[in-house]
Structures are given as structure tokens and as C-alpha cells.
Amino acid sequence: MHRHWCFGERSHTTELDTFKAMLWQGRVLWGMMVYDSIRALDWLLTRGDVDGSRIATLGMSMGSSMAQWLGALDER
């Protein structure tokens, strides 16, 4: 399962603290989450047991927003 920043095993600090720290580094937390989702898709497509023509995304709550962003930014 893919876990985003601040969730699951990647929850080393609060979401607010991570957001602030990234701003100081010139990054945006949501942008990093979208980037990670695109990279997860890249990884899936390297696997022989994945049919790249049948990739889909969905989510609930923040996951639904991520699904929309991923679908808009990556045409695969």
C-alpha cells in the first residue's frame, strides 16, 4: 500500500509541521504527495503482472482529491 507523507509509517511529525518544514525548503506538501503518486504509478508500470492499459485511481476524502490530480496530470 502506498502511504503519503504524514500517514502510516511516514508519520514522523504532524502534517502541519511537515507542511511548514517543506515551505522553508521551497516545497509544497501537496505537490510532494502528487509527485509520489506519479512515481508509484511509474513503479506499477514496470511490473510484469500489471496491465498498463487497465490502470485506474480512486480514493475517499483526501484520496479522492489525489485521484483527480493524478488523473489530470498523468494521462496513463
Coordinates of N, CA, C and O in Angstrom, one line a residue:
M1 N 0.8 -1.2 0.0 CA 0.0 0.0 0.0 C 0.9 1.2 0.0 O 1.9 1.3 0.7
H2 N 0.5 2.2 -0.8 CA 1.2 3.5 -0.9 C 0.8 4.4 0.2 O -0.4 4.7 0.3
R3 N 1.7 4.9 1.0 CA 1.3 5.8 2.1 C 1.9 7.2 1.8 O 3.1 7.3 1.4
H4 N 1.1 8.2 1.9 CA 1.6 9.5 1.7 C 2.3 10.1 2.9 O 2.3 9.6 4.0
W5 N 3.0 11.2 2.7 CA 3.7 11.9 3.7 C 2.7 12.1 4.9 O 1.5 12.4 4.7
C6 N 3.2 12.0 6.1 CA 2.4 12.3 7.3 C 1.4 11.2 7.7 O 0.7 11.3 8.6
F7 N 1.4 10.0 7.0 CA 0.5 9.0 7.3 C 1.2 7.6 7.4 O 2.2 7.4 6.7
G8 N 0.7 6.8 8.2 CA 1.3 5.4 8.4 C 2.7 5.5 8.8 O 3.1 6.3 9.7
E9 N 3.6 4.7 8.2 CA 5.0 4.7 8.6 C 5.8 5.9 8.2 O 6.9 6.1 8.6
R10 N 5.1 6.8 7.5 CA 5.7 8.1 7.1 C 5.3 9.3 8.1 O 5.5 10.4 7.7
S11 N 4.7 8.9 9.2 CA 4.1 10.0 10.1 C 5.1 10.3 11.2 O 4.9 9.9 12.4
H12 N 6.2 10.9 10.9 CA 7.2 11.2 11.9 C 6.9 12.5 12.6 O 7.4 12.7 13.7
T13 N 6.2 13.4 12.0 CA 5.8 14.7 12.6 C 4.4 14.9 12.2 O 3.8 14.2 11.4
T14 N 3.8 16.0 12.7 CA 2.4 16.3 12.3 C 2.4 16.8 10.9 O 3.4 17.3 10.3
E15 N 1.2 16.8 10.3 CA 1.0 17.3 9.0 C 1.4 18.8 8.9 O 2.0 19.2 8.0
L16 N 1.0 19.6 9.9 CA 1.3 21.0 9.9 C 2.8 21.2 10.0 O 3.3 22.1 9.3
D17 N 3.5 20.5 10.9 CA 4.9 20.7 11.0 C 5.7 20.3 9.7 O 6.6 20.9 9.2
T18 N 5.2 19.2 9.0 CA 5.8 18.8 7.8 C 5.5 19.8 6.7 O 6.4 20.2 5.9
F19 N 4.3 20.4 6.7 CA 3.9 21.4 5.7 C 4.9 22.6 5.9 O 5.4 23.2 4.9
K20 N 5.0 23.1 7.1 CA 5.9 24.3 7.4 C 7.3 24.0 7.0 O 8.0 24.9 6.4
A21 N 7.9 22.8 7.3 CA 9.2 22.5 7.0 C 9.5 22.5 5.5 O 10.5 23.0 5.0
M22 N 8.5 21.9 4.8 CA 8.7 21.9 3.3 C 8.6 23.3 2.7 O 9.3 23.6 1.8
L23 N 7.8 24.2 3.3 CA 7.7 25.5 2.8 C 9.1 26.2 2.9 O 9.5 26.9 2.0
W24 N 9.8 26.0 4.0 CA 11.1 26.5 4.2 C 12.1 26.0 3.2 O 13.1 26.7 2.9
Q25 N 11.8 24.8 2.7 CA 12.7 24.2 1.7 C 12.3 24.5 0.3 O 12.8 24.0 -0.7
G26 N 11.2 25.3 0.1 CA 10.7 25.7 -1.2 C 9.9 24.6 -1.8 O 9.8 24.6 -3.1
R27 N 9.3 23.8 -1.0 CA 8.4 22.7 -1.5 C 7.0 22.8 -0.9 O 6.9 23.5 0.1
V28 N 6.1 22.2 -1.5 CA 4.7 22.2 -1.0 C 4.3 20.7 -0.7 O 4.5 19.8 -1.6
L29 N 3.8 20.5 0.4 CA 3.4 19.1 0.8 C 2.5 18.4 -0.2 O 2.7 17.3 -0.6
W30 N 1.5 19.1 -0.6 CA 0.5 18.5 -1.6 C 1.3 18.2 -2.9 O 1.1 17.1 -3.5
G31 N 2.2 19.0 -3.4 CA 3.0 18.7 -4.6 C 3.8 17.5 -4.4 O 4.0 16.7 -5.3
M32 N 4.4 17.3 -3.2 CA 5.2 16.2 -3.0 C 4.4 14.9 -2.9 O 4.8 13.8 -3.4
M33 N 3.1 15.0 -2.4 CA 2.2 13.9 -2.4 C 1.8 13.5 -3.9 O 1.8 12.3 -4.2
V34 N 1.6 14.5 -4.7 CA 1.2 14.2 -6.1 C 2.4 13.6 -6.8 O 2.2 12.6 -7.5
Y35 N 3.6 14.1 -6.6 CA 4.8 13.5 -7.2 C 5.0 12.1 -6.8 O 5.3 11.2 -7.6
D36 N 4.8 11.8 -5.5 CA 4.9 10.4 -5.0 C 3.9 9.5 -5.7 O 4.2 8.3 -6.0
S37 N 2.7 10.0 -5.9 CA 1.6 9.2 -6.6 C 2.1 8.9 -8.0 O 1.9 7.8 -8.5
I38 N 2.6 9.9 -8.7 CA 3.1 9.7 -10.1 C 4.2 8.6 -10.1 O 4.3 7.7 -11.0
R39 N 5.1 8.7 -9.1 CA 6.2 7.8 -9.1 C 5.7 6.4 -8.7 O 6.3 5.4 -9.2
A40 N 4.7 6.3 -7.9 CA 4.1 5.0 -7.6 C 3.5 4.3 -8.9 O 3.6 3.1 -9.1
L41 N 2.9 5.2 -9.7 CA 2.4 4.7 -11.0 C 3.5 4.3 -11.9 O 3.4 3.2 -12.5
D42 N 4.6 5.0 -11.9 CA 5.8 4.6 -12.7 C 6.2 3.2 -12.3 O 6.5 2.4 -13.1
W43 N 6.3 3.0 -11.0 CA 6.7 1.7 -10.4 C 5.8 0.6 -10.9 O 6.2 -0.5 -11.3
L44 N 4.5 0.8 -10.7 CA 3.5 -0.2 -11.1 C 3.7 -0.6 -12.5 O 3.6 -1.8 -12.9
L45 N 3.9 0.3 -13.4 CA 4.0 0.0 -14.8 C 5.3 -0.7 -15.2 O 5.4 -1.2 -16.3
T46 N 6.3 -0.8 -14.3 CA 7.5 -1.6 -14.5 C 7.2 -3.1 -14.2 O 8.0 -3.9 -14.6
R47 N 6.2 -3.4 -13.5 CA 5.9 -4.8 -13.1 C 5.2 -5.6 -14.2 O 4.3 -5.1 -14.9
G48 N 5.7 -6.8 -14.4 CA 5.2 -7.7 -15.5 C 3.7 -8.1 -15.2 O 3.0 -8.5 -16.1
D49 N 3.3 -8.1 -13.9 CA 2.0 -8.6 -13.6 C 0.9 -7.5 -13.6 O -0.2 -7.7 -13.2
V50 N 1.3 -6.3 -14.1 CA 0.3 -5.2 -14.2 C 0.0 -4.9 -15.6 O 1.0 -4.7 -16.4
D51 N -1.2 -4.8 -16.0 CA -1.6 -4.4 -17.3 C -1.8 -2.9 -17.4 O -2.7 -2.3 -16.8
G52 N -0.8 -2.2 -18.0 CA -0.8 -0.8 -18.0 C -2.0 -0.1 -18.7 O -2.2 1.0 -18.5
S53 N -2.7 -0.9 -19.5 CA -3.9 -0.3 -20.2 C -5.1 -0.3 -19.3 O -6.2 0.1 -19.6
R54 N -4.9 -0.9 -18.1 CA -6.1 -1.0 -17.2 C -5.8 -0.3 -15.8 O -6.4 -0.7 -14.8
I55 N -5.0 0.7 -15.8 CA -4.7 1.4 -14.6 C -5.8 2.4 -14.3 O -6.3 3.1 -15.2
A56 N -6.2 2.5 -13.0 CA -7.2 3.4 -12.6 C -6.8 4.0 -11.2 O -6.0 3.4 -10.6
T57 N -7.5 5.0 -10.8 CA -7.2 5.6 -9.5 C -8.6 6.0 -8.9 O -9.5 6.4 -9.6
L58 N -8.6 5.8 -7.6 CA -9.8 6.3 -6.8 C -9.4 6.6 -5.4 O -8.3 6.2 -5.0
G59 N -10.3 7.2 -4.7 CA -10.0 7.5 -3.3 C -11.2 8.1 -2.6 O -12.2 8.4 -3.2
M60 N -11.0 8.1 -1.3 CA -12.0 8.7 -0.4 C -11.4 9.9 0.3 O -10.2 9.9 0.6
S61 N -12.2 11.0 0.6 CA -11.7 12.1 1.3 C -10.5 12.7 0.5 O -10.6 13.0 -0.6
M62 N -9.3 12.9 1.2 CA -8.2 13.4 0.5 C -7.8 12.6 -0.7 O -7.2 13.0 -1.7
G63 N -8.0 11.3 -0.6 CA -7.7 10.3 -1.6 C -8.4 10.6 -2.9 O -7.9 10.4 -4.0
S64 N -9.7 11.1 -2.8 CA -10.4 11.4 -4.0 C -9.8 12.7 -4.7 O -9.8 12.7 -5.9
S65 N -9.4 13.6 -3.9 CA -8.7 14.8 -4.5 C -7.4 14.4 -5.2 O -7.1 14.8 -6.3
M66 N -6.7 13.4 -4.5 CA -5.4 12.9 -5.1 C -5.7 12.2 -6.4 O -5.0 12.3 -7.4
A67 N -6.8 11.4 -6.4 CA -7.2 10.7 -7.6 C -7.4 11.6 -8.8 O -7.0 11.4 -9.9
Q68 N -8.1 12.7 -8.5 CA -8.4 13.7 -9.5 C -7.1 14.4 -10.0 O -6.9 14.6 -11.2
W69 N -6.2 14.8 -9.1 CA -5.0 15.4 -9.5 C -4.1 14.4 -10.3 O -3.6 14.8 -11.4
L70 N -4.0 13.2 -9.9 CA -3.2 12.2 -10.6 C -3.8 12.0 -12.0 O -3.0 11.9 -13.0
G71 N -5.1 11.8 -12.1 CA -5.7 11.6 -13.4 C -5.6 12.8 -14.3 O -5.4 12.7 -15.5
A72 N -5.5 14.0 -13.8 CA -5.4 15.2 -14.6 C -3.9 15.4 -15.0 O -3.7 15.9 -16.1
L73 N -3.0 15.0 -14.2 CA -1.6 15.3 -14.5 C -0.9 14.2 -15.2 O 0.2 14.4 -15.8
D74 N -1.4 13.0 -15.2 CA -0.8 11.8 -15.9 C -1.8 11.1 -16.7 O -2.8 10.6 -16.3
E75 N -1.6 11.1 -18.0 CA -2.6 10.6 -19.0 C -2.6 9.1 -19.1 O -3.4 8.5 -19.8
R76 N -1.6 8.4 -18.4 CA -1.6 6.9 -18.5 C -2.8 6.3 -17.9 O -3.2 5.2 -18.1

